[in-house]
Structures are given as C-alpha cells and as structure tokens.
PDB file of C-alpha atoms in Angstrom:
ATOM      1  CA  MET A   1       0.000   0.000   0.000  1.00  0.00           C
ATOM      2  CA  VAL A   2       2.827   2.375   0.873  1.00  0.00           C
ATOM      3  CA  ALA A   3       4.503   1.595  -2.451  1.00  0.00           C
ATOM      4  CA  ASP A   4       1.245   2.180  -4.315  1.00  0.00           C
ATOM      5  CA  SER A   5       0.728   5.491  -2.542  1.00  0.00           C
ATOM      6  CA  LEU A   6       4.206   6.588  -3.594  1.00  0.00           C
ATOM      7  CA  VAL A   7       3.976   5.342  -7.186  1.00  0.00           C
ATOM      8  CA  TYR A   8       0.577   6.915  -7.822  1.00  0.00           C
ATOM      9  CA  HIS A   9       1.196  10.128  -5.892  1.00  0.00           C
ATOM     10  CA  PRO A  10       0.296  13.166  -8.056  1.00  0.00           C
ATOM     11  CA  THR A  11       3.715  14.759  -7.544  1.00  0.00           C
ATOM     12  CA  VAL A  12       5.513  11.586  -8.610  1.00  0.00           C
ATOM     13  CA  SER A  13       3.242  11.286 -11.639  1.00  0.00           C
ATOM     14  CA  LYS A  14       3.974  14.896 -12.532  1.00  0.00           C
ATOM     15  CA  LEU A  15       7.711  14.322 -12.132  1.00  0.00           C
ATOM     16  CA  VAL A  16       7.573  11.304 -14.454  1.00  0.00           C
ATOM     17  CA  LYS A  17       5.686  13.350 -17.026  1.00  0.00           C
ATOM     18  CA  PHE A  18       8.088  16.245 -16.544  1.00  0.00           C
ATOM     19  CA  LEU A  19      11.172  14.120 -17.256  1.00  0.00           C
ATOM     20  CA  ASP A  20       9.539  12.349 -20.186  1.00  0.00           C
ATOM     21  CA  THR A  21      10.536  15.003 -22.726  1.00  0.00           C
ATOM     22  CA  THR A  22      13.990  15.897 -24.021  1.00  0.00           C
ATOM     23  CA  PRO A  23      13.765  19.709 -23.539  1.00  0.00           C
ATOM     24  CA  LYS A  24      12.960  19.274 -19.846  1.00  0.00           C
ATOM     25  CA  ARG A  25      15.743  16.756 -19.292  1.00  0.00           C
ATOM     26  CA  GLU A  26      18.107  19.128 -21.101  1.00  0.00           C
ATOM     27  CA  LYS A  27      17.215  21.900 -18.655  1.00  0.00           C
ATOM     28  CA  VAL A  28      17.905  19.559 -15.749  1.00  0.00           C
ATOM     29  CA  PHE A  29      21.367  18.866 -17.149  1.00  0.00           C
ATOM     30  CA  ARG A  30      21.887  22.615 -17.628  1.00  0.00           C
ATOM     31  CA  LEU A  31      21.218  23.085 -13.926  1.00  0.00           C
ATOM     32  CA  LEU A  32      23.620  20.270 -13.025  1.00  0.00           C
ATOM     33  CA  SER A  33      26.289  21.694 -15.335  1.00  0.00           C
ATOM     34  CA  TYR A  34      26.230  25.193 -13.850  1.00  0.00           C
ATOM     35  CA  LEU A  35      25.857  23.841 -10.325  1.00  0.00           C
ATOM     36  CA  SER A  36      28.973  21.714 -10.860  1.00  0.00           C
ATOM     37  CA  ARG A  37      30.751  24.804 -12.139  1.00  0.00           C
ATOM     38  CA  PHE A  38      29.804  26.738  -9.016  1.00  0.00           C
ATOM     39  CA  LEU A  39      30.660  23.899  -6.621  1.00  0.00           C
ATOM     40  CA  GLY A  40      33.994  23.320  -8.345  1.00  0.00           C
ATOM     41  CA  TYR A  41      34.993  26.925  -7.729  1.00  0.00           C
ATOM     42  CA  TYR A  42      33.685  26.753  -4.162  1.00  0.00           C
ATOM     43  CA  ALA A  43      35.773  23.624  -3.517  1.00  0.00           C
ATOM     44  CA  TYR A  44      38.826  25.393  -4.961  1.00  0.00           C
ATOM     45  CA  ARG A  45      38.369  28.468  -2.761  1.00  0.00           C
ATOM     46  CA  LYS A  46      37.830  26.352   0.342  1.00  0.00           C
ATOM     47  CA  GLY A  47      40.975  24.337  -0.285  1.00  0.00           C
ATOM     48  CA  TYR A  48      39.394  20.988  -1.045  1.00  0.00           C
ATOM     49  CA  SER A  49      41.519  18.238  -2.548  1.00  0.00           C
ATOM     50  CA  LYS A  50      42.513  18.250  -6.208  1.00  0.00           C
ATOM     51  CA  GLU A  51      40.461  15.092  -6.684  1.00  0.00           C
ATOM     52  CA  THR A  52      37.295  16.843  -5.484  1.00  0.00           C
ATOM     53  CA  ILE A  53      37.912  19.837  -7.745  1.00  0.00           C
ATOM     54  CA  ALA A  54      38.602  17.517 -10.674  1.00  0.00           C
ATOM     55  CA  LEU A  55      35.387  15.615  -9.920  1.00  0.00           C
ATOM     56  CA  PHE A  56      33.269  18.750 -10.338  1.00  0.00           C
ATOM     57  CA  ALA A  57      35.201  19.730 -13.472  1.00  0.00           C
ATOM     58  CA  ASN A  58      34.519  16.296 -14.995  1.00  0.00           C
ATOM     59  CA  LEU A  59      30.856  16.467 -14.012  1.00  0.00           C
ATOM     60  CA  LYS A  60      30.528  19.875 -15.673  1.00  0.00           C
ATOM     61  CA  GLY A  61      32.163  18.568 -18.849  1.00  0.00           C
ATOM     62  CA  ASN A  62      30.000  15.442 -18.975  1.00  0.00           C
ATOM     63  CA  PHE A  63      26.754  17.300 -18.288  1.00  0.00           C
ATOM     64  CA  THR A  64      27.644  19.863 -20.975  1.00  0.00           C
ATOM     65  CA  PHE A  65      28.349  17.078 -23.484  1.00  0.00           C
ATOM     66  CA  ILE A  66      24.992  15.440 -22.775  1.00  0.00           C
ATOM     67  CA  ARG A  67      23.235  18.806 -23.204  1.00  0.00           C
ATOM     68  CA  LYS A  68      24.817  19.297 -26.608  1.00  0.00           C
ATOM     69  CA  ALA A  69      23.479  15.920 -27.724  1.00  0.00           C
ATOM     70  CA  MET A  70      19.982  16.776 -26.480  1.00  0.00           C
ATOM     71  CA  ARG A  71      19.983  20.145 -28.263  1.00  0.00           C
ATOM     72  CA  PHE A  72      20.874  18.677 -31.658  1.00  0.00           C
ATOM     73  CA  LEU A  73      18.419  19.889 -34.344  1.00  0.00           C
ATOM     74  CA  LYS A  74      16.925  22.408 -31.884  1.00  0.00           C
ATOM     75  CA  PRO A  75      17.762  25.276 -34.307  1.00  0.00           C
ATOM     76  CA  ILE A  76      14.795  24.145 -36.414  1.00  0.00           C
ATOM     77  CA  ASN A  77      12.429  25.102 -33.604  1.00  0.00           C
ATOM     78  CA  HIS A  78      13.870  28.622 -33.399  1.00  0.00           C
ATOM     79  CA  LEU A  79      13.719  29.056 -37.156  1.00  0.00           C
ATOM     80  CA  GLN A  80      10.051  28.111 -37.034  1.00  0.00           C
ATOM     81  CA  LEU A  81       9.398  30.609 -34.219  1.00  0.00           C
ATOM     82  CA  ALA A  82      11.164  33.331 -36.197  1.00  0.00           C
ATOM     83  CA  SER A  83       9.043  32.517 -39.247  1.00  0.00           C
ATOM     84  CA  LYS A  84       5.820  32.663 -37.225  1.00  0.00           C
ATOM     85  CA  ALA A  85       6.809  36.043 -35.777  1.00  0.00           C
ATOM     86  CA  TYR A  86       7.558  37.337 -39.276  1.00  0.00           C
ATOM     87  CA  ASP A  87       4.126  36.209 -40.501  1.00  0.00           C
ATOM     88  CA  ASN A  88       2.313  37.770 -37.535  1.00  0.00           C
ATOM     89  CA  LYS A  89       1.429  41.187 -38.957  1.00  0.00           C
ATOM     90  CA  LEU A  90      -0.645  42.103 -35.882  1.00  0.00           C
ATOM     91  CA  LEU A  91       2.344  41.964 -33.554  1.00  0.00           C
ATOM     92  CA  ASP A  92       3.890  45.174 -32.234  1.00  0.00           C
ATOM     93  CA  PRO A  93       6.768  46.048 -34.647  1.00  0.00           C
ATOM     94  CA  VAL A  94       9.388  46.175 -31.896  1.00  0.00           C
ATOM     95  CA  LEU A  95       8.215  42.868 -30.435  1.00  0.00           C
ATOM     96  CA  GLN A  96       8.107  41.348 -33.909  1.00  0.00           C
ATOM     97  CA  ILE A  97      11.634  42.426 -34.874  1.00  0.00           C
ATOM     98  CA  THR A  98      13.182  41.441 -31.550  1.00  0.00           C
ATOM     99  CA  THR A  99      11.429  38.071 -31.593  1.00  0.00           C
ATOM    100  CA  ILE A 100      12.739  37.385 -35.098  1.00  0.00           C
ATOM    101  CA  ILE A 101      16.282  38.476 -34.240  1.00  0.00           C
ATOM    102  CA  ARG A 102      16.283  36.561 -30.971  1.00  0.00           C
ATOM    103  CA  ASN A 103      15.218  33.288 -32.562  1.00  0.00           C
ATOM    104  CA  LEU A 104      17.510  33.637 -35.580  1.00  0.00           C
ATOM    105  CA  ALA A 105      20.419  34.351 -33.226  1.00  0.00           C
ATOM    106  CA  TYR A 106      19.545  31.340 -31.078  1.00  0.00           C
ATOM    107  CA  ALA A 107      19.331  29.215 -34.214  1.00  0.00           C
ATOM    108  CA  GLY A 108      22.830  30.368 -35.186  1.00  0.00           C
ATOM    109  CA  TYR A 109      24.126  29.735 -31.678  1.00  0.00           C
ATOM    110  CA  LEU A 110      22.698  26.216 -31.535  1.00  0.00           C
ATOM    111  CA  THR A 111      23.861  25.387 -35.062  1.00  0.00           C
ATOM    112  CA  ILE A 112      27.436  26.240 -34.107  1.00  0.00           C
ATOM    113  CA  ASP A 113      26.939  24.314 -30.869  1.00  0.00           C
ATOM    114  CA  GLY A 114      26.014  21.299 -32.994  1.00  0.00           C
ATOM    115  CA  VAL A 115      29.284  21.596 -34.915  1.00  0.00           C
ATOM    116  CA  ILE A 116      31.154  21.729 -31.586  1.00  0.00           C
ATOM    117  CA  PHE A 117      29.308  18.548 -30.605  1.00  0.00           C
ATOM    118  CA  PHE A 118      30.572  16.844 -33.773  1.00  0.00           C
ATOM    119  CA  LYS A 119      34.111  17.932 -32.848  1.00  0.00           C
ATOM    120  CA  LEU A 120      33.705  16.383 -29.400  1.00  0.00           C
ATOM    121  CA  LEU A 121      32.518  13.172 -31.030  1.00  0.00           C
ATOM    122  CA  GLY A 122      35.610  13.140 -33.226  1.00  0.00           C
ATOM    123  CA  LEU A 123      33.618  13.441 -36.461  1.00  0.00           C
ATOM    124  CA  ILE A 124      35.338  16.767 -37.157  1.00  0.00           C
ATOM    125  CA  ASP A 125      39.022  17.387 -36.549  1.00  0.00           C
ATOM    126  CA  ALA A 126      39.379  19.037 -33.136  1.00  0.00           C
ATOM    127  CA  LYS A 127      41.967  21.451 -34.567  1.00  0.00           C
ATOM    128  CA  LYS A 128      39.562  22.839 -37.150  1.00  0.00           C
ATOM    129  CA  PHE A 129      37.439  25.914 -36.448  1.00  0.00           C
ATOM    130  CA  PRO A 130      39.120  26.835 -33.135  1.00  0.00           C
ATOM    131  CA  ASN A 131      36.938  29.911 -32.573  1.00  0.00           C
ATOM    132  CA  LEU A 132      33.554  28.192 -32.761  1.00  0.00           C
ATOM    133  CA  ALA A 133      32.793  28.696 -29.066  1.00  0.00           C
ATOM    134  CA  THR A 134      33.416  32.440 -29.429  1.00  0.00           C
ATOM    135  CA  TYR A 135      31.061  32.729 -32.401  1.00  0.00           C
ATOM    136  CA  ALA A 136      28.429  30.689 -30.559  1.00  0.00           C
ATOM    137  CA  SER A 137      28.624  33.049 -27.572  1.00  0.00           C
ATOM    138  CA  ARG A 138      28.307  36.053 -29.883  1.00  0.00           C
ATOM    139  CA  PHE A 139      25.111  34.688 -31.411  1.00  0.00           C
ATOM    140  CA  TRP A 140      23.799  33.902 -27.930  1.00  0.00           C
ATOM    141  CA  LEU A 141      24.580  37.448 -26.795  1.00  0.00           C
ATOM    142  CA  ILE A 142      22.756  38.942 -29.794  1.00  0.00           C
ATOM    143  CA  GLY A 143      19.715  36.826 -28.985  1.00  0.00           C
ATOM    144  CA  LEU A 144      19.832  37.872 -25.345  1.00  0.00           C
ATOM    145  CA  ILE A 145      20.067  41.575 -26.224  1.00  0.00           C
ATOM    146  CA  ALA A 146      17.044  41.184 -28.489  1.00  0.00           C
ATOM    147  CA  GLY A 147      15.253  39.461 -25.593  1.00  0.00           C
ATOM    148  CA  LEU A 148      16.108  42.331 -23.241  1.00  0.00           C
ATOM    149  CA  ILE A 149      14.685  44.881 -25.673  1.00  0.00           C
ATOM    150  CA  ASN A 150      11.611  42.695 -26.091  1.00  0.00           C
ATOM    151  CA  SER A 151      10.984  42.581 -22.325  1.00  0.00           C
ATOM    152  CA  LEU A 152      11.608  46.323 -21.928  1.00  0.00           C
ATOM    153  CA  ARG A 153       9.111  47.019 -24.707  1.00  0.00           C
ATOM    154  CA  ILE A 154       6.439  44.947 -22.958  1.00  0.00           C
ATOM    155  CA  ILE A 155       7.122  46.662 -19.627  1.00  0.00           C
ATOM    156  CA  TYR A 156       7.022  50.120 -21.234  1.00  0.00           C
ATOM    157  CA  SER A 157       3.779  49.397 -23.082  1.00  0.00           C
ATOM    158  CA  LEU A 158       2.041  48.275 -19.871  1.00  0.00           C
ATOM    159  CA  LYS A 159       3.535  50.643 -17.288  1.00  0.00           C
ATOM    160  CA  ASP A 160       0.870  53.356 -17.649  1.00  0.00           C
ATOM    161  CA  TYR A 161      -2.016  50.999 -16.961  1.00  0.00           C
ATOM    162  CA  GLU A 162      -4.035  52.159 -13.955  1.00  0.00           C
ATOM    163  CA  HIS A 163      -6.154  49.766 -11.928  1.00  0.00           C
ATOM    164  CA  GLN A 164      -9.672  51.057 -11.320  1.00  0.00           C
ATOM    165  CA  GLU A 165     -11.724  49.740  -8.421  1.00  0.00           C
ATOM    166  CA  GLY A 166     -15.357  48.749  -8.695  1.00  0.00           C
ATOM    167  CA  ASP A 167     -15.346  47.460 -12.247  1.00  0.00           C
ATOM    168  CA  LYS A 168     -15.068  43.672 -12.324  1.00  0.00           C
ATOM    169  CA  GLU A 169     -14.157  43.605 -16.005  1.00  0.00           C
ATOM    170  CA  LYS A 170     -11.375  46.130 -15.477  1.00  0.00           C
ATOM    171  CA  GLU A 171     -10.204  44.292 -12.378  1.00  0.00           C
ATOM    172  CA  THR A 172      -9.905  41.116 -14.467  1.00  0.00           C
ATOM    173  CA  ASP A 173      -7.966  43.045 -17.093  1.00  0.00           C
ATOM    174  CA  ALA A 174      -5.730  44.473 -14.371  1.00  0.00           C
ATOM    175  CA  LYS A 175      -4.838  40.987 -13.149  1.00  0.00           C
ATOM    176  CA  ALA A 176      -3.929  39.956 -16.695  1.00  0.00           C
ATOM    177  CA  ILE A 177      -1.804  43.090 -17.095  1.00  0.00           C
ATOM    178  CA  HIS A 178      -0.005  42.494 -13.801  1.00  0.00           C
ATOM    179  CA  THR A 179       0.650  38.892 -14.797  1.00  0.00           C
ATOM    180  CA  LYS A 180       2.189  40.034 -18.089  1.00  0.00           C
ATOM    181  CA  LEU A 181       4.251  42.686 -16.303  1.00  0.00           C
ATOM    182  CA  TYR A 182       5.573  40.181 -13.795  1.00  0.00           C
ATOM    183  CA  ALA A 183       6.461  37.732 -16.578  1.00  0.00           C
ATOM    184  CA  ALA A 184       8.254  40.464 -18.564  1.00  0.00           C
ATOM    185  CA  LYS A 185      10.228  41.682 -15.528  1.00  0.00           C
ATOM    186  CA  ARG A 186      11.128  38.124 -14.583  1.00  0.00           C
ATOM    187  CA  LYS A 187      12.319  37.437 -18.139  1.00  0.00           C
ATOM    188  CA  LEU A 188      14.309  40.681 -18.070  1.00  0.00           C
ATOM    189  CA  VAL A 189      16.198  39.540 -14.956  1.00  0.00           C
ATOM    190  CA  TRP A 190      16.637  36.088 -16.495  1.00  0.00           C
ATOM    191  CA  ASP A 191      18.151  37.482 -19.705  1.00  0.00           C
ATOM    192  CA  LEU A 192      20.352  39.896 -17.744  1.00  0.00           C
ATOM    193  CA  LEU A 193      21.862  36.980 -15.833  1.00  0.00           C
ATOM    194  CA  ASP A 194      22.408  35.004 -19.038  1.00  0.00           C
ATOM    195  CA  THR A 195      23.924  38.127 -20.625  1.00  0.00           C
ATOM    196  CA  PHE A 196      26.325  38.241 -17.682  1.00  0.00           C
ATOM    197  CA  ILE A 197      27.327  34.648 -18.511  1.00  0.00           C
ATOM    198  CA  ALA A 198      27.733  35.383 -22.225  1.00  0.00           C
ATOM    199  CA  LEU A 199      29.857  38.480 -21.566  1.00  0.00           C
ATOM    200  CA  ASN A 200      32.160  36.441 -19.350  1.00  0.00           C
ATOM    201  CA  SER A 201      32.465  33.703 -21.962  1.00  0.00           C
ATOM    202  CA  LEU A 202      33.540  36.388 -24.461  1.00  0.00           C
ATOM    203  CA  ASP A 203      36.070  37.809 -21.971  1.00  0.00           C
ATOM    204  CA  ILE A 204      34.286  41.154 -21.955  1.00  0.00           C
ATOM    205  CA  LEU A 205      33.682  40.635 -18.240  1.00  0.00           C
ATOM    206  CA  HIS A 206      36.136  38.779 -16.032  1.00  0.00           C
ATOM    207  CA  PHE A 207      34.184  37.413 -13.094  1.00  0.00           C
ATOM    208  CA  THR A 208      35.011  34.097 -11.427  1.00  0.00           C
ATOM    209  CA  GLU A 209      33.794  30.636 -12.380  1.00  0.00           C
ATOM    210  CA  GLY A 210      31.803  30.686  -9.168  1.00  0.00           C
ATOM    211  CA  ASP A 211      29.954  33.853 -10.192  1.00  0.00           C
ATOM    212  CA  VAL A 212      29.158  32.450 -13.631  1.00  0.00           C
ATOM    213  CA  GLY A 213      28.116  29.109 -12.167  1.00  0.00           C
ATOM    214  CA  PHE A 214      25.836  30.797  -9.640  1.00  0.00           C
ATOM    215  CA  ALA A 215      24.170  32.941 -12.340  1.00  0.00           C
ATOM    216  CA  GLY A 216      23.660  29.876 -14.526  1.00  0.00           C
ATOM    217  CA  THR A 217      22.181  27.948 -11.611  1.00  0.00           C
ATOM    218  CA  ILE A 218      19.616  30.707 -11.015  1.00  0.00           C
ATOM    219  CA  THR A 219      18.561  30.931 -14.679  1.00  0.00           C
ATOM    220  CA  SER A 220      18.372  27.143 -14.890  1.00  0.00           C
ATOM    221  CA  LEU A 221      16.032  27.092 -11.895  1.00  0.00           C
ATOM    222  CA  LEU A 222      13.887  29.795 -13.534  1.00  0.00           C
ATOM    223  CA  GLY A 223      13.619  27.700 -16.689  1.00  0.00           C
ATOM    224  CA  LEU A 224      12.777  24.548 -14.754  1.00  0.00           C
ATOM    225  CA  GLU A 225      10.136  26.442 -12.776  1.00  0.00           C
ATOM    226  CA  ASP A 226       8.376  27.465 -15.993  1.00  0.00           C
ATOM    227  CA  LEU A 227       8.528  23.955 -17.412  1.00  0.00           C
ATOM    228  CA  TRP A 228       7.291  22.438 -14.139  1.00  0.00           C
ATOM    229  CA  LYS A 229       4.284  24.783 -14.048  1.00  0.00           C
ATOM    230  CA  ALA A 230       3.500  23.930 -17.664  1.00  0.00           C
ATOM    231  CA  THR A 231       3.592  20.172 -17.003  1.00  0.00           C
TER     232      THR A 231
END
C-alpha cells in the first residue's frame, strides 16, 4: 500500500511526465552543469583536494556534453518561431523584430553548438574551427540583447495601466496586465543573468567561475520552474 501510494502520488506522476521530454531533461542537465561549475569553484576556494575539484570539473564537462546531444536539431524550432513572428502582422513592430532576431540568433548559436558537438565526437578534426565557441557566444549574446529589448518594450507598453476599483471587467484586465508585467520583468532579470554569462564567456567581463556558475544555476532554476508549471 505504501509503495502504491508513492507510485501513484500526483507529484511523482507529474515528475515522471516532466522528465519524459527531451527539452525538460536538457534543462535539468543545464542546472547540473552550472551547479557543478559553481561547486567546483567553491571547492577550490575552500581548499578541497585536487580530486574533489577535478570531480566537479569532470561532471561539468560530462553534463555539458549530454546537453549538446539533447539540443541537436533544436535550431529548427527557433527558425520556425522566427518565421511565425515574421508572418504575424498584428504583432507590435518592436516585439516582432526582436522576436525574429532573438530566434535567428539562437538558431545560429545552436547550429554552431552542434558543430562543436561533432568535434567532441571526433567526427570533425578538433583542430579545425578553433573559434567556434566564441562565435556561438556572440550569437547567444545577440539573442539575449534582443530578448532584453523585447521585455523592456512589454514593460514600457504596460507601465501606464491604472487599476480602477469597482469594475469587475477592469479588475480582471488588471490581473492579466499584472501577470504580463511580472512575466516580462522576470524574463528581463533572467536574460540579464544570461547576458552576464555570455559576456564572461567572451572575456568582456572577467568574473570568477563561481559567479558564472551561480548565475547559470539561477537561470536554470527559472527555466525549470516554468517547465514544471507547464507540465
């Protein structure tokens, strides 16, 4: 009976459903990758043994490799999203342009990431295309900047909304507006943290591995939270 209660518990069922799709498992590995990065730096600063530091470094490398495999062909999804945004003539021009740029940039980033994956597999000579990671980070940064502008546009377009008491219809609209505002502000913070990571990967900023790992852990948790709610 205890086993049945555990197996059929709604949370367990939701977890099984959550982990049953590749994008959600990929986000879990993203969290583990950045968490390993953070813990590796923490172990280094606290004077842990070389074996412990190497363990976290190996975990980060393995989790990153698995993520690259899971993201293979993902650029197609972003190309489709960019195409849909282009065809949506009713969309705000700024939101339309930034959505197109963001998804095209992500498609470029993930395409290059796929080539890096082939290099790791040994299908492409490891000495060829030595600057691929830099170009991938540049595409990612462009997509993030477009995302920041997109979120700022949403916030700006909704900031003058005034809630009026006594009108149920307007109160319902106000709740929808506040929900959109919260989502836009949350996404703004999310993209700012990822921009911080991208700028460090391009050596524009020079923060520690621990700082980058901590930022990546936070954004990974934000992504998992959204996916969990949608499950």
